[in-house]
Amino acid sequence: MRLRQLFSMLAIVGASIGIAASSAQAAAIPLGSTVQAYFGSNSSPAIFPYQQQDPGASSFWTPPGFGPYPVGAPIPNVPNILPTPFWDGSGTFPSNQFAFPGGYTSTFTDAPPIVGSTTAISNISDNFTPAPVLVEDLFVNFTGWNLTQTAGALGYAYNQLNFVADYGIITSVPLGGSTPTLPISVTGSTVAGYAQFDAVINYSWIPTNPISNYFPTGPAVPLGTLTYSFIQSGGGAFSMILNATGSLAATPVGYGVLEIQGTAWVAGDPFDITINSVPEPATLGMLGAGLSMLAAMAIRRRRA
């Protein structure tokens, strides 16, 4: 069985398991998601720092200068325009960049001078329970996000992601609030400078009428903000698990769109850093149940 077919079957199995377990409560439907990735480095001569974005045509911004940078905010001077969600109340949902299993990947490499170079690869995807109980059952994943400078690179580098994702929620009871951990692994090393990771993720609720293609029936209601912050100063290796800081309120009663939007970035000089979302036990349990069901289906198929 090909890997893509396996992932597709797992998605169907996972949806069946979730909806069967909580059919009287809620169902989550992905409506659309998008991300804008920005990359910059000073590995090239300082008078012409390298800058790039994906997707879309290249644009240039004022270089942020050497870090470390302030936490809880986008990198200075890097564009902070959040992508427009593909859900807009019009009933048109043309794209879901976070879609399982691959998510969206951006890859950058600066024009390497003789003394060094910088490479970056970022992957962002969604992780949601088809039959959610809590608001935290819908979140974003960062997988294999890596930014690396060679020891001889001349200066700083950074990679910022601006993202948004919308989910239609059909529910007979509100999704519950909580104080989630949603852990993220941060590993890497620095030569003698610094390495940073920072993320601010906002949740909001837009009351809608699902019969009319989720057309808004009222203003957005903020549900809370989750943040992550890490900095390594000085040379050496590092490895730690970051838990989210912040809490999420319950959704109002009724139908609506749950929107997740935010900014996350990595930066340093010179350094190597890798970011990975850590699977929750419930997610692993669902994956195990799905694999068991697929195995049973495969055995029955061979016997037939």
Short mmCIF file of C-alpha atoms in Angstrom, two decimals:
data_model
loop_
_atom_site.label_atom_id
_atom_site.label_comp_id
_atom_site.label_asym_id
_atom_site.label_seq_id
_atom_site.Cartn_x
_atom_site.Cartn_y
_atom_site.Cartn_z
CA MET A 1 0.00 0.00 0.00
CA ARG A 2 1.38 3.40 -0.95
CA LEU A 3 2.05 5.91 1.81
CA ARG A 4 -0.41 8.48 0.40
CA GLN A 5 -3.17 5.83 0.32
CA LEU A 6 -2.37 4.87 3.90
CA PHE A 7 -2.63 8.49 5.06
CA SER A 8 -5.94 8.92 3.24
CA MET A 9 -7.39 5.81 4.86
CA LEU A 10 -6.11 6.94 8.27
CA ALA A 11 -7.87 10.27 7.83
CA ILE A 12 -11.15 8.49 7.08
CA VAL A 13 -10.69 6.11 10.02
CA GLY A 14 -9.79 8.98 12.36
CA ALA A 15 -12.86 10.93 11.33
CA SER A 16 -15.08 7.89 11.84
CA ILE A 17 -13.62 7.22 15.29
CA GLY A 18 -13.96 10.83 16.40
CA ILE A 19 -17.49 11.37 15.14
CA ALA A 20 -18.69 8.05 16.53
CA ALA A 21 -17.21 8.88 19.93
CA SER A 22 -18.86 12.28 20.15
CA SER A 23 -21.58 12.52 17.50
CA ALA A 24 -23.95 14.24 19.93
CA GLN A 25 -21.52 17.05 20.61
CA ALA A 26 -19.68 18.62 17.71
CA ALA A 27 -18.14 18.18 14.29
CA ALA A 28 -15.23 20.19 12.88
CA ILE A 29 -14.94 20.85 9.15
CA PRO A 30 -11.75 22.43 7.68
CA LEU A 31 -12.77 25.44 5.59
CA GLY A 32 -9.39 26.81 4.54
CA SER A 33 -5.90 27.66 5.72
CA THR A 34 -2.88 29.53 4.45
CA VAL A 35 0.63 30.57 5.48
CA GLN A 36 3.17 33.16 4.38
CA ALA A 37 6.83 32.33 5.06
CA TYR A 38 9.57 34.97 5.25
CA PHE A 39 13.32 34.31 5.30
CA GLY A 40 16.31 36.56 5.63
CA SER A 41 20.02 36.28 6.37
CA ASN A 42 23.12 38.37 6.63
CA SER A 43 25.36 35.55 5.44
CA SER A 44 25.77 37.55 2.26
CA PRO A 45 27.57 40.93 2.48
CA ALA A 46 25.86 43.29 4.96
CA ILE A 47 25.17 45.83 2.23
CA PHE A 48 22.91 43.32 0.46
CA PRO A 49 21.24 40.96 2.96
CA TYR A 50 19.35 38.05 1.44
CA GLN A 51 15.54 38.12 1.68
CA GLN A 52 12.84 35.85 0.29
CA GLN A 53 9.21 34.87 0.83
CA ASP A 54 6.99 31.92 -0.08
CA PRO A 55 4.49 31.57 -1.60
CA GLY A 56 4.31 34.53 -3.93
CA ALA A 57 6.66 36.92 -5.67
CA SER A 58 9.71 38.19 -3.85
CA SER A 59 9.42 41.36 -1.84
CA PHE A 60 11.93 43.23 0.27
CA TRP A 61 11.67 44.83 3.67
CA THR A 62 13.97 46.79 5.95
CA PRO A 63 16.44 44.32 7.52
CA PRO A 64 15.66 43.71 11.22
CA GLY A 65 19.29 44.04 12.28
CA PHE A 66 21.16 41.79 14.65
CA GLY A 67 19.15 40.06 17.39
CA PRO A 68 18.15 38.81 19.81
CA TYR A 69 14.67 40.17 19.06
CA PRO A 70 11.81 41.10 21.42
CA VAL A 71 9.58 38.16 22.38
CA GLY A 72 5.82 38.06 21.94
CA ALA A 73 5.88 39.98 18.66
CA PRO A 74 6.93 39.50 15.02
CA ILE A 75 10.56 40.10 14.12
CA PRO A 76 11.14 43.86 13.70
CA ASN A 77 10.53 45.12 10.14
CA VAL A 78 9.47 41.70 8.81
CA PRO A 79 6.01 41.96 7.20
CA ASN A 80 3.29 41.24 9.77
CA ILE A 81 0.31 41.10 7.43
CA LEU A 82 -1.59 37.94 8.30
CA PRO A 83 -2.75 36.03 5.23
CA THR A 84 -6.42 36.44 4.37
CA PRO A 85 -8.28 33.27 5.33
CA PHE A 86 -9.83 31.45 2.41
CA TRP A 87 -13.05 31.33 4.40
CA ASP A 88 -14.76 34.66 3.83
CA GLY A 89 -18.47 33.92 4.17
CA SER A 90 -18.85 33.59 0.41
CA GLY A 91 -18.99 29.81 0.42
CA THR A 92 -15.77 29.57 -1.60
CA PHE A 93 -12.99 27.53 0.00
CA PRO A 94 -10.36 27.17 -2.74
CA SER A 95 -7.37 26.01 -0.70
CA ASN A 96 -6.28 24.33 2.53
CA GLN A 97 -2.49 24.53 2.70
CA PHE A 98 -2.39 22.81 6.10
CA ALA A 99 -4.25 19.78 4.81
CA PHE A 100 -3.28 16.34 6.14
CA PRO A 101 -0.93 14.62 5.60
CA GLY A 102 1.66 16.93 4.13
CA GLY A 103 0.94 20.44 5.37
CA TYR A 104 2.79 23.29 3.66
CA THR A 105 6.58 23.34 3.32
CA SER A 106 8.83 26.29 2.41
CA THR A 107 12.54 25.89 1.65
CA PHE A 108 15.10 28.69 1.43
CA THR A 109 18.86 28.86 0.78
CA ASP A 110 20.70 32.17 0.63
CA ALA A 111 23.27 33.02 -1.98
CA PRO A 112 26.23 31.49 -0.14
CA PRO A 113 29.42 33.48 0.05
CA ILE A 114 32.75 31.74 0.42
CA VAL A 115 32.70 31.96 4.23
CA GLY A 116 29.32 30.37 4.90
CA SER A 117 25.65 29.93 4.08
CA THR A 118 22.21 29.58 5.61
CA THR A 119 19.37 27.18 4.85
CA ALA A 120 15.82 27.04 6.20
CA ILE A 121 12.95 24.59 5.84
CA SER A 122 9.60 25.07 7.54
CA ASN A 123 6.53 22.85 7.65
CA ILE A 124 3.18 23.80 9.12
CA SER A 125 0.04 21.70 9.21
CA ASP A 126 -3.16 21.42 11.20
CA ASN A 127 -4.12 18.89 13.81
CA PHE A 128 -7.79 18.69 14.67
CA THR A 129 -10.21 16.21 16.16
CA PRO A 130 -13.16 15.68 13.78
CA ALA A 131 -15.45 15.59 16.83
CA PRO A 132 -13.86 18.15 19.17
CA VAL A 133 -14.81 18.58 22.81
CA LEU A 134 -12.38 21.38 23.72
CA VAL A 135 -11.17 24.40 21.78
CA GLU A 136 -7.62 23.03 22.14
CA ASP A 137 -8.63 19.99 20.07
CA LEU A 138 -7.82 22.17 17.04
CA PHE A 139 -4.26 23.50 16.75
CA VAL A 140 -1.33 23.97 14.37
CA ASN A 141 1.70 21.68 14.07
CA PHE A 142 5.28 22.70 13.33
CA THR A 143 7.15 19.66 12.02
CA GLY A 144 10.83 19.49 11.15
CA TRP A 145 11.16 23.26 11.10
CA ASN A 146 14.92 23.85 10.82
CA LEU A 147 17.15 26.88 10.34
CA THR A 148 20.90 26.30 10.02
CA GLN A 149 23.93 28.54 9.54
CA THR A 150 27.42 27.33 8.91
CA ALA A 151 30.00 28.40 11.49
CA GLY A 152 31.55 30.82 9.00
CA ALA A 153 28.34 32.67 8.18
CA LEU A 154 28.77 36.41 8.50
CA GLY A 155 25.66 37.31 10.49
CA TYR A 156 22.11 36.70 11.65
CA ALA A 157 19.33 34.69 10.00
CA TYR A 158 15.59 34.30 10.58
CA ASN A 159 12.49 32.50 9.28
CA GLN A 160 9.00 33.80 10.14
CA LEU A 161 5.60 32.21 9.46
CA ASN A 162 2.34 34.19 9.41
CA PHE A 163 -0.63 31.82 9.31
CA VAL A 164 -4.41 31.44 9.61
CA ALA A 165 -6.82 28.49 9.55
CA ASP A 166 -10.64 28.36 9.70
CA TYR A 167 -12.87 25.48 10.81
CA GLY A 168 -16.63 25.24 10.63
CA ILE A 169 -17.99 23.93 13.94
CA ILE A 170 -21.38 22.24 14.02
CA THR A 171 -22.20 21.77 17.67
CA SER A 172 -25.06 21.13 20.05
CA VAL A 173 -22.95 22.20 23.04
CA PRO A 174 -20.09 24.72 23.29
CA LEU A 175 -16.50 23.55 22.93
CA GLY A 176 -14.92 23.71 26.39
CA GLY A 177 -12.18 26.03 27.50
CA SER A 178 -8.89 24.84 29.03
CA THR A 179 -5.28 25.66 29.77
CA PRO A 180 -3.52 23.47 27.17
CA THR A 181 0.12 22.41 27.13
CA LEU A 182 0.45 21.57 23.40
CA PRO A 183 4.20 20.90 23.85
CA ILE A 184 6.88 21.81 21.31
CA SER A 185 10.40 20.36 21.17
CA VAL A 186 13.28 22.81 20.63
CA THR A 187 16.74 21.39 19.86
CA GLY A 188 19.98 22.64 18.33
CA SER A 189 23.23 24.41 19.10
CA THR A 190 24.95 27.77 18.86
CA VAL A 191 28.57 28.59 18.11
CA ALA A 192 28.93 31.69 20.28
CA GLY A 193 25.85 33.76 19.55
CA TYR A 194 22.17 33.05 20.20
CA ALA A 195 19.15 31.07 19.00
CA GLN A 196 15.48 32.00 19.44
CA PHE A 197 12.00 30.57 18.89
CA ASP A 198 8.84 32.54 19.48
CA ALA A 199 5.15 32.04 18.66
CA VAL A 200 1.90 33.88 19.35
CA ILE A 201 -1.26 31.95 18.39
CA ASN A 202 -4.70 33.57 18.67
CA TYR A 203 -8.05 31.77 18.78
CA SER A 204 -11.38 33.44 17.95
CA TRP A 205 -14.99 32.46 17.33
CA ILE A 206 -17.14 33.87 14.52
CA PRO A 207 -20.87 33.12 14.92
CA THR A 208 -22.31 31.96 11.60
CA ASN A 209 -25.24 30.46 9.80
CA PRO A 210 -23.98 27.19 8.26
CA ILE A 211 -27.04 26.91 6.04
CA SER A 212 -25.86 30.01 4.16
CA ASN A 213 -22.25 28.88 3.69
CA TYR A 214 -21.12 30.01 7.16
CA PHE A 215 -22.09 33.64 6.60
CA PRO A 216 -21.21 35.64 9.76
CA THR A 217 -24.12 36.55 12.02
CA GLY A 218 -22.10 38.62 14.49
CA PRO A 219 -18.64 39.98 15.36
CA ALA A 220 -15.65 37.76 16.16
CA VAL A 221 -15.25 36.75 19.81
CA PRO A 222 -11.64 36.36 21.10
CA LEU A 223 -11.14 33.03 22.88
CA GLY A 224 -7.55 33.45 24.04
CA THR A 225 -3.89 33.46 23.04
CA LEU A 226 -1.21 30.78 23.37
CA THR A 227 2.45 31.79 23.39
CA TYR A 228 5.86 30.09 23.27
CA SER A 229 9.24 31.67 23.90
CA PHE A 230 12.78 30.27 23.90
CA ILE A 231 16.25 31.81 23.79
CA GLN A 232 19.71 30.27 24.05
CA SER A 233 22.54 32.73 24.65
CA GLY A 234 26.18 31.77 24.25
CA GLY A 235 27.71 28.69 22.69
CA GLY A 236 26.60 25.12 23.27
CA ALA A 237 23.90 22.55 22.55
CA PHE A 238 20.32 22.83 23.81
CA SER A 239 17.28 20.56 24.00
CA MET A 240 14.02 21.22 25.80
CA ILE A 241 10.25 20.87 25.70
CA LEU A 242 8.22 24.10 25.71
CA ASN A 243 4.61 24.09 26.92
CA ALA A 244 2.15 26.71 25.73
CA THR A 245 1.50 29.67 28.02
CA GLY A 246 -2.07 30.98 28.13
CA SER A 247 -5.63 29.68 28.29
CA LEU A 248 -8.56 29.26 25.91
CA ALA A 249 -12.18 30.17 26.74
CA ALA A 250 -15.18 28.05 25.79
CA THR A 251 -17.02 28.87 22.59
CA PRO A 252 -20.46 30.45 22.69
CA VAL A 253 -23.51 28.27 22.06
CA GLY A 254 -24.45 27.75 18.43
CA TYR A 255 -22.81 27.30 15.06
CA GLY A 256 -19.68 29.15 14.11
CA VAL A 257 -16.20 29.28 12.66
CA LEU A 258 -13.20 28.66 14.90
CA GLU A 259 -10.27 30.68 13.59
CA ILE A 260 -6.62 30.11 14.52
CA GLN A 261 -4.16 32.78 13.42
CA GLY A 262 -0.73 33.87 14.50
CA THR A 263 2.97 34.38 13.93
CA ALA A 264 5.91 32.11 14.73
CA TRP A 265 9.62 32.55 14.05
CA VAL A 266 13.12 31.20 14.58
CA ALA A 267 16.29 33.32 14.51
CA GLY A 268 19.92 33.31 15.57
CA ASP A 269 23.58 33.93 14.79
CA PRO A 270 25.36 31.52 13.96
CA PHE A 271 23.34 28.50 15.00
CA ASP A 272 21.21 25.46 14.24
CA ILE A 273 17.67 25.10 15.59
CA THR A 274 14.88 22.57 14.99
CA ILE A 275 11.25 22.90 16.08
CA ASN A 276 8.82 19.97 16.35
CA SER A 277 5.33 19.79 17.82
CA VAL A 278 5.12 16.88 20.26
CA PRO A 279 2.17 14.51 19.63
CA GLU A 280 -0.38 14.45 22.43
CA PRO A 281 -1.30 11.03 23.94
CA ALA A 282 -4.85 11.32 22.57
CA THR A 283 -3.50 11.88 19.06
CA LEU A 284 -1.22 8.87 19.35
CA GLY A 285 -4.12 6.80 20.63
CA MET A 286 -6.27 7.70 17.65
CA LEU A 287 -3.40 6.93 15.27
CA GLY A 288 -2.92 3.53 16.94
CA ALA A 289 -6.60 2.74 16.68
CA GLY A 290 -6.58 3.73 13.03
CA LEU A 291 -3.54 1.56 12.28
CA SER A 292 -5.19 -1.42 14.02
CA MET A 293 -8.34 -0.97 11.97
CA LEU A 294 -6.34 -0.70 8.75
CA ALA A 295 -4.44 -3.87 9.62
CA ALA A 296 -7.71 -5.74 10.19
CA MET A 297 -9.08 -4.44 6.89
CA ALA A 298 -5.93 -5.58 5.06
CA ILE A 299 -6.17 -9.10 6.58
CA ARG A 300 -9.83 -9.43 5.57
CA ARG A 301 -8.98 -8.24 2.07
CA ARG A 302 -6.22 -10.85 1.68
CA ARG A 303 -8.54 -13.62 2.94
CA ALA A 304 -11.19 -12.56 0.49
#
